[in-house]
Coordinates of C-alpha atoms and ligand atoms in Angstrom, one line a residue:
M1 CA 0.0 0.0 0.0
V2 CA 2.8 2.3 0.8
L3 CA 4.6 1.2 -2.3
N4 CA 1.5 1.9 -4.4
K5 CA 1.2 5.4 -3.1
L6 CA 4.9 6.1 -3.8
K7 CA 4.9 5.1 -7.4
P8 CA 3.0 8.1 -8.9
R9 CA 4.9 10.3 -6.5
R10 CA 8.2 9.0 -7.9
H11 CA 7.1 10.2 -11.3
R12 CA 6.4 13.6 -9.9
Y13 CA 9.7 13.6 -8.1
A14 CA 11.5 12.6 -11.2
I15 CA 9.9 15.3 -13.2
L16 CA 10.5 17.8 -10.5
L17 CA 14.1 16.8 -10.3
L18 CA 14.6 17.0 -14.0
S19 CA 13.1 20.5 -14.3
C20 CA 15.1 21.6 -11.3
T21 CA 18.3 20.3 -13.0
I22 CA 17.4 22.1 -16.2
L23 CA 16.6 25.3 -14.4
M24 CA 19.8 25.1 -12.4
C25 CA 21.8 24.6 -15.6
V26 CA 20.3 27.5 -17.3
Y27 CA 20.7 29.6 -14.2
F28 CA 24.3 28.7 -13.6
E29 CA 25.2 29.1 -17.2
N30 CA 23.9 32.6 -17.1
S31 CA 25.5 33.6 -13.9
W32 CA 28.7 32.0 -15.0
K33 CA 28.6 34.2 -18.1
L34 CA 27.7 37.2 -16.0
L35 CA 30.6 36.5 -13.6
T36 CA 33.2 36.1 -16.3
Q37 CA 31.8 39.1 -18.2
K38 CA 32.0 41.2 -15.1
Y39 CA 35.5 40.1 -14.5
H40 CA 36.7 40.9 -18.0
V41 CA 34.9 44.1 -18.5
S42 CA 36.1 45.7 -15.3
E43 CA 38.4 44.0 -12.8
H44 CA 38.1 47.1 -10.7
I45 CA 34.5 48.2 -10.6
A46 CA 32.8 45.2 -9.1
C47 CA 35.5 44.7 -6.5
V48 CA 35.2 45.9 -2.9
A49 CA 38.5 44.6 -1.7
C50 CA 40.9 45.2 -4.5
A51 CA 43.4 47.1 -2.4
P52 CA 44.3 44.1 -0.3
K53 CA 44.7 42.2 -3.5
R54 CA 47.1 44.6 -5.2
K55 CA 49.4 43.3 -7.9
G56 CA 53.0 44.1 -7.5
T57 CA 56.6 43.1 -7.7
E58 CA 58.7 41.5 -5.0
W59 CA 60.0 45.0 -4.1
F60 CA 56.4 46.1 -3.5
F61 CA 55.3 43.1 -1.4
A62 CA 58.4 43.3 0.7
R63 CA 56.9 46.5 2.0
Y64 CA 53.2 46.4 1.5
A65 CA 51.4 45.0 4.6
P66 CA 47.6 44.7 3.8
T67 CA 46.7 43.7 7.4
V68 CA 48.2 46.7 9.2
H69 CA 45.7 48.7 11.3
L70 CA 44.7 51.8 9.2
L71 CA 42.3 53.7 11.5
L72 CA 41.9 53.8 15.2
N73 CA 38.6 52.4 16.4
S74 CA 36.9 51.3 19.6
S75 CA 38.4 47.8 19.4
N76 CA 41.9 48.2 18.0
S77 CA 43.3 51.2 19.9
M78 CA 45.7 49.3 22.1
L79 CA 49.2 49.8 20.9
S80 CA 51.9 47.2 20.9
K81 CA 55.0 48.0 22.9
D82 CA 56.9 48.5 19.7
V83 CA 54.4 51.0 18.3
S84 CA 53.9 52.7 21.6
S85 CA 57.6 53.5 22.1
W86 CA 58.1 54.6 18.5
W87 CA 55.0 56.8 18.7
T88 CA 55.7 58.4 22.1
R89 CA 59.2 59.3 21.0
L90 CA 57.7 61.7 18.4
Q91 CA 56.4 64.0 21.0
K92 CA 58.5 67.0 21.6
V93 CA 56.3 68.3 24.4
K94 CA 56.3 65.9 27.4
R95 CA 52.8 65.1 28.4
N96 CA 51.6 63.3 31.5
A97 CA 48.4 62.1 29.8
N98 CA 47.9 58.4 29.7
Y99 CA 47.1 57.2 26.2
T100 CA 44.8 54.5 27.3
T101 CA 42.7 56.9 29.3
V102 CA 42.6 59.5 26.6
V103 CA 41.6 57.1 23.9
R104 CA 38.8 55.8 26.0
N105 CA 37.1 59.1 25.4
L106 CA 37.5 58.9 21.6
F107 CA 34.9 56.5 20.5
P108 CA 31.9 57.4 22.5
L109 CA 32.5 60.8 20.7
F110 CA 33.3 59.6 17.1
P111 CA 31.7 56.7 15.4
D112 CA 33.9 53.8 14.3
Q113 CA 34.8 54.3 10.7
D114 CA 35.2 51.7 8.0
P115 CA 38.1 52.8 5.9
N116 CA 35.5 53.0 3.1
R117 CA 37.2 51.9 0.0
C118 CA 37.5 54.1 -3.0
R119 CA 37.7 52.9 -6.6
T120 CA 39.8 55.8 -8.0
C121 CA 41.6 58.3 -5.8
A122 CA 43.4 61.5 -6.4
V123 CA 46.0 62.4 -3.7
V124 CA 46.7 66.1 -4.1
G125 CA 49.9 67.3 -2.6
N126 CA 50.7 71.0 -2.3
S127 CA 53.7 71.3 -4.7
G128 CA 54.1 74.4 -6.8
N129 CA 54.2 72.1 -9.8
L130 CA 50.4 72.1 -9.8
L131 CA 50.4 75.8 -11.0
G132 CA 49.5 75.9 -14.7
S133 CA 49.0 72.1 -14.8
R134 CA 45.3 72.2 -15.6
Y135 CA 44.8 69.0 -13.7
G136 CA 41.6 70.2 -12.1
P137 CA 39.1 68.2 -14.2
L138 CA 41.3 65.1 -14.0
I139 CA 41.4 65.4 -10.2
D140 CA 37.7 66.0 -9.9
S141 CA 36.9 62.9 -12.0
K142 CA 38.2 60.6 -9.2
D143 CA 35.8 59.1 -6.7
C144 CA 37.9 60.2 -3.8
V145 CA 40.0 63.4 -3.7
M146 CA 42.4 63.6 -0.7
R147 CA 43.9 66.9 0.1
I148 CA 46.6 67.6 2.6
N149 CA 46.7 70.3 5.3
K150 CA 45.7 73.8 4.1
G151 CA 45.9 73.2 0.4
P152 CA 43.1 75.4 -0.9
T153 CA 40.9 74.9 -3.9
E154 CA 39.3 78.3 -4.1
G155 CA 41.1 80.4 -6.8
F156 CA 43.1 77.3 -8.0
E157 CA 40.2 75.2 -9.4
E158 CA 41.7 74.8 -12.9
D159 CA 44.9 73.3 -11.6
V160 CA 43.8 71.5 -8.4
G161 CA 40.1 70.8 -8.9
S162 CA 37.3 71.7 -6.5
N163 CA 36.1 68.4 -4.9
T164 CA 37.5 67.3 -1.6
T165 CA 36.3 64.0 0.0
H166 CA 39.1 63.6 2.5
R167 CA 41.2 66.3 4.1
I168 CA 44.3 65.3 6.1
L169 CA 44.8 67.5 9.1
Y170 CA 46.5 67.7 12.5
P171 CA 46.1 70.4 15.1
E172 CA 48.8 72.7 13.7
S173 CA 47.3 72.6 10.2
V174 CA 43.5 72.7 10.9
M175 CA 41.0 74.4 8.6
D176 CA 37.2 74.3 8.5
L177 CA 35.7 71.6 6.3
D178 CA 32.3 71.2 4.7
N179 CA 29.9 68.6 6.0
S180 CA 30.6 66.0 3.3
T181 CA 34.3 65.9 3.8
H182 CA 36.1 63.3 5.9
L183 CA 38.4 64.8 8.4
V184 CA 41.4 62.4 8.3
F185 CA 43.2 63.2 11.5
F186 CA 46.9 62.3 11.8
P187 CA 47.9 62.2 15.5
F188 CA 51.6 62.6 16.0
K189 CA 51.3 62.9 19.8
I190 CA 48.8 62.2 22.7
L191 CA 48.1 65.9 22.9
D192 CA 46.8 65.8 19.3
I193 CA 44.2 63.2 20.3
E194 CA 43.3 65.4 23.4
W195 CA 43.0 68.4 21.0
L196 CA 40.6 66.4 18.7
I197 CA 38.4 65.5 21.6
S198 CA 38.5 69.1 23.0
A199 CA 37.8 70.6 19.6
F200 CA 34.5 68.8 19.4
T201 CA 33.6 69.2 23.1
T202 CA 35.0 71.7 25.6
K203 CA 37.2 73.7 23.1
D204 CA 39.7 74.4 25.8
I205 CA 43.0 73.4 24.1
N206 CA 44.4 76.2 22.1
E207 CA 48.1 75.5 22.2
T208 CA 50.4 72.6 21.3
Y209 CA 54.0 73.6 20.6
M210 CA 52.3 76.6 18.9
N211 CA 48.9 78.4 19.1
V212 CA 46.3 76.3 17.4
P213 CA 42.5 76.9 16.9
S214 CA 40.5 75.6 19.8
T215 CA 37.9 74.2 17.5
I216 CA 37.1 73.2 13.9
N217 CA 34.0 73.1 11.7
A218 CA 33.7 69.5 10.5
N219 CA 31.3 66.6 10.4
K220 CA 31.9 64.7 13.6
D221 CA 30.5 61.5 12.0
K222 CA 33.1 61.6 9.3
V223 CA 36.2 61.8 11.5
M224 CA 38.9 59.2 10.7
I225 CA 41.9 58.9 12.9
L226 CA 45.0 57.4 11.5
H227 CA 46.4 54.5 13.6
P228 CA 49.8 55.0 15.1
E229 CA 50.7 51.5 14.0
F230 CA 50.2 52.7 10.4
M231 CA 52.5 55.6 10.9
K232 CA 55.2 53.4 12.2
Y233 CA 54.6 50.9 9.4
V234 CA 55.2 53.6 6.8
H235 CA 58.3 54.8 8.6
K236 CA 59.7 51.3 8.8
N237 CA 58.6 49.6 5.7
W238 CA 58.5 52.5 3.2
T239 CA 61.3 54.8 4.3
Q240 CA 63.5 52.4 6.3
F241 CA 63.3 54.8 9.3
H242 CA 64.8 57.7 7.4
G243 CA 63.9 61.1 8.9
R244 CA 62.2 61.4 12.3
Y245 CA 58.8 60.3 10.9
P246 CA 57.1 60.3 7.5
S247 CA 55.6 63.5 6.2
S248 CA 51.8 63.8 6.1
G249 CA 52.0 63.9 2.3
F250 CA 53.8 60.6 2.1
L251 CA 51.6 59.0 4.8
T252 CA 48.6 60.0 2.6
V253 CA 50.1 58.3 -0.5
I254 CA 50.6 55.0 1.3
F255 CA 47.2 55.4 3.1
A256 CA 45.6 55.7 -0.4
L257 CA 47.5 52.6 -1.6
H258 CA 45.6 50.8 1.2
I259 CA 42.1 52.0 0.5
C260 CA 42.0 52.8 -3.2
D261 CA 42.0 50.5 -6.2
E262 CA 43.7 53.1 -8.3
V263 CA 45.9 55.8 -6.9
H264 CA 46.7 59.0 -8.9
V265 CA 49.2 61.3 -7.3
F266 CA 49.4 65.1 -8.0
G267 CA 51.4 67.9 -6.5
F268 CA 54.4 66.1 -5.2
G269 CA 58.0 67.0 -5.9
A270 CA 59.7 70.0 -7.3
T271 CA 58.6 72.4 -10.0
K272 CA 60.2 72.2 -13.4
D273 CA 62.9 74.6 -12.4
G274 CA 63.8 72.6 -9.3
N275 CA 62.0 74.7 -6.7
W276 CA 60.1 73.2 -3.8
H277 CA 57.3 75.5 -2.7
H278 CA 53.5 75.3 -2.1
Y279 CA 51.2 76.2 -5.0
F280 CA 49.3 78.6 -2.7
D281 CA 52.3 80.5 -1.4
K282 CA 55.7 81.0 -2.7
T283 CA 57.6 80.0 0.4
L284 CA 60.4 77.8 -0.5
T285 CA 60.4 74.6 1.5
P286 CA 63.5 72.4 1.7
V287 CA 63.7 69.0 0.1
A288 CA 64.7 67.4 3.4
N289 CA 64.8 68.8 6.8
E290 CA 65.3 67.4 10.3
S291 CA 61.9 65.9 10.5
H292 CA 61.3 64.3 7.1
S293 CA 63.4 62.7 4.5
G294 CA 61.8 64.3 1.4
D295 CA 64.2 62.8 -1.1
I296 CA 63.6 59.2 0.1
E297 CA 59.9 59.7 0.1
Y298 CA 60.0 61.2 -3.4
E299 CA 62.2 58.4 -4.7
T300 CA 59.7 55.9 -3.3
I301 CA 56.8 57.5 -5.0
I302 CA 58.7 57.5 -8.3
R303 CA 59.5 53.8 -7.8
L304 CA 55.8 53.1 -7.1
H305 CA 55.0 54.9 -10.3
R306 CA 57.6 52.9 -12.3
E307 CA 56.3 49.6 -10.8
K308 CA 52.7 50.7 -11.8
N309 CA 51.4 50.7 -8.3
L310 CA 50.2 54.3 -8.7
L311 CA 50.3 57.0 -11.3
M312 CA 52.3 60.1 -10.6
Y313 CA 51.7 63.4 -12.4
K314 CA 54.6 65.7 -12.3
G315 CA 52.9 68.8 -13.6
W316 CA 55.4 69.4 -16.3
T317 CA 57.1 67.5 -19.2
Ligands
NAG401 C1 38.6 48.1 14.0 O1 39.6 48.0 13.0 C2 40.0 46.6 12.8 C3 41.1 46.7 11.8 O2 42.1 47.6 12.2 C4 38.9 45.8 12.3 O3 39.3 44.5 12.2 C5 37.8 45.8 13.3 O4 36.7 45.2 12.8 C6 37.4 47.3 13.6 N1 36.4 47.3 14.7 C7 35.3 48.1 14.6 C8 34.4 48.0 15.9 O5 35.0 48.8 13.7
NAG402 C1 47.5 54.1 31.8 O1 46.4 53.7 32.5 C2 46.1 52.3 32.5 C3 44.8 52.0 33.2 O2 43.8 52.9 32.7 C4 47.2 51.5 33.2 O3 47.0 50.2 33.1 C5 48.5 51.9 32.5 O4 49.6 51.3 33.2 C6 48.7 53.4 32.4 N1 49.9 53.7 31.6 C7 50.9 54.5 32.1 C8 52.1 54.7 31.2 O5 50.8 55.1 33.1
NAG403 C1 33.3 66.4 -8.5 O1 33.1 67.6 -9.1 C2 32.3 67.5 -10.3 C3 32.2 68.9 -10.8 O2 33.5 69.5 -11.0 C4 31.0 66.9 -10.0 O3 30.3 66.7 -11.2 C5 31.2 65.5 -9.4 O4 30.0 64.9 -9.0 C6 32.1 65.6 -8.1 N1 32.4 64.3 -7.6 C7 32.3 64.0 -6.3 C8 32.7 62.6 -6.0 O5 32.0 64.8 -5.5
NAG404 C1 26.0 67.2 8.4 O1 25.7 65.8 8.2 C2 25.2 65.1 9.3 C3 25.1 63.6 8.9 O2 26.4 63.1 8.6 C4 23.8 65.7 9.6 O3 23.3 65.0 10.7 C5 24.0 67.2 9.9 O4 22.7 67.7 10.1 C6 24.7 67.9 8.7 N1 24.9 69.3 9.1 C7 24.8 70.2 8.2 C8 25.1 71.6 8.8 O5 24.4 70.1 7.1
NAG405 C1 44.1 80.0 25.2 O1 43.2 79.8 26.3 C2 43.5 80.4 27.5 C3 42.5 80.0 28.5 O2 42.3 78.7 28.5 C4 43.5 81.9 27.3 O3 43.9 82.6 28.5 C5 44.4 82.3 26.2 O4 44.3 83.7 25.9 C6 44.1 81.5 24.9 N1 45.1 81.8 23.9 C7 44.8 82.2 22.6 C8 45.9 82.4 21.7 O5 43.6 82.3 22.3
NAG406 C1 57.0 45.3 6.2 O1 56.1 44.9 7.3 C2 55.9 43.5 7.4 C3 54.9 43.3 8.5 O2 55.0 44.2 9.6 C4 57.3 42.8 7.7 O3 57.1 41.4 7.8 C5 58.3 43.2 6.6 O4 59.5 42.6 7.0 C6 58.4 44.7 6.5 N1 59.3 45.0 5.3 C7 60.2 45.9 5.4 C8 61.0 46.1 4.1 O5 60.5 46.5 6.4
NAG407 C1 60.1 70.3 7.5 O1 59.3 70.1 6.3 C2 57.9 70.0 6.6 C3 57.2 69.8 5.3 O2 58.0 69.1 4.3 C4 57.5 71.3 7.2 O3 56.1 71.2 7.6 C5 58.3 71.5 8.5 O4 57.9 72.8 9.1 C6 59.8 71.6 8.2 N1 60.5 71.7 9.4 C7 61.6 72.5 9.6 C8 62.2 72.5 10.9 O5 62.0 73.2 8.7

């Protein structure tokens, strides 16, 4: 009786199974096509995690560490002994503040940030070689535009563009930002972190080793804080500890290599006639000084360009 009942069912099962198989074949064939198509048409566009899967030579991979902590957040702020001693050595002004205690106040205040990946990035340095370059539209065509310190856009749009998605700042270089721009904060000392907290709360810190603004106009929800481990990593891996610590420009280039699929670098290096100055003032800045090793950093960017890890635009031919 049981058998009898099963027989017609078996047919139904068989038919069902067959149609399922056919359907699945059609489905898989289509998605396979789609997958391969997507892959061929644009290796970059569909991918959310390209940066960790960078291509590169042995030279590149001897330096590039995809797993390094990029941004401080509520769960990764503990520093290893190594990083802690490297980082605390940067502070000129001795400070009694306890890092652990200070950092505890950071993440109730600022939300944890995903280092949101960008497909194409423009890193815009402040070199005078931008003047007359007419890179503006090229820079603005990138998904993310990272600017460094006080580099202005107003009055220089043709050469430097007008969009800013990320602005790299520290207390001695602050400027007001619009609501859509990420404040990417580079803390070189504990006091910098204390300043950041103060700037968005009590506004009572107006001095580091120089007078600084006690506050800043910026979107609190878009604040990103560079991890001290990342700074040390750049100093060790990318400049072999040359200079006291890496410049904010160079840190930004390596930061971009970690979050962007494609990195386009503008406004680094000298002008055509060998001068080093900012595009927005004519102050001559030396190639290398006690703090940074500008020549090593520049050579490294050129090498990254030669090895096709980024594209460097010199502003002149
Ligand atoms: C903090 O950052 C680390 C990577 O540095 C990441 O693995 C972790 O998920 C982040 N935690 C939060 C709460 O965002
Ligand atoms: C900082 O404070 C934590 C506890 O909040 C303590 O464990 C640590 O030893 C202190 N560090 C220093 C350098 O005093
Ligand atoms: C950049 O600026 C251009 C105008 O110059 C605008 O059309 C474009 O949407 C902007 N891109 C971003 C990412 O803001
Ligand atoms: C800035 O953006 C935040 C959301 O990120 C929003 O809550 C706030 O109202 C905006 N402020 C202004 C002045 O537009
Ligand atoms: C800094 O703040 C102190 C009080 O906290 C004030 O006396 C001083 O004038 C301020 N300095 C500047 C340059 O605003
Ligand atoms: C780069 O960093 C990684 C991980 O910290 C390390 O294993 C490697 O030796 C470093 N390379 C250089 C050239 O310092
Ligand atoms: C060193 O150069 C950096 C920029 O490259 C500049 O901000 C800093 O003020 C210079 N330091 C000295 C002592 O000249």
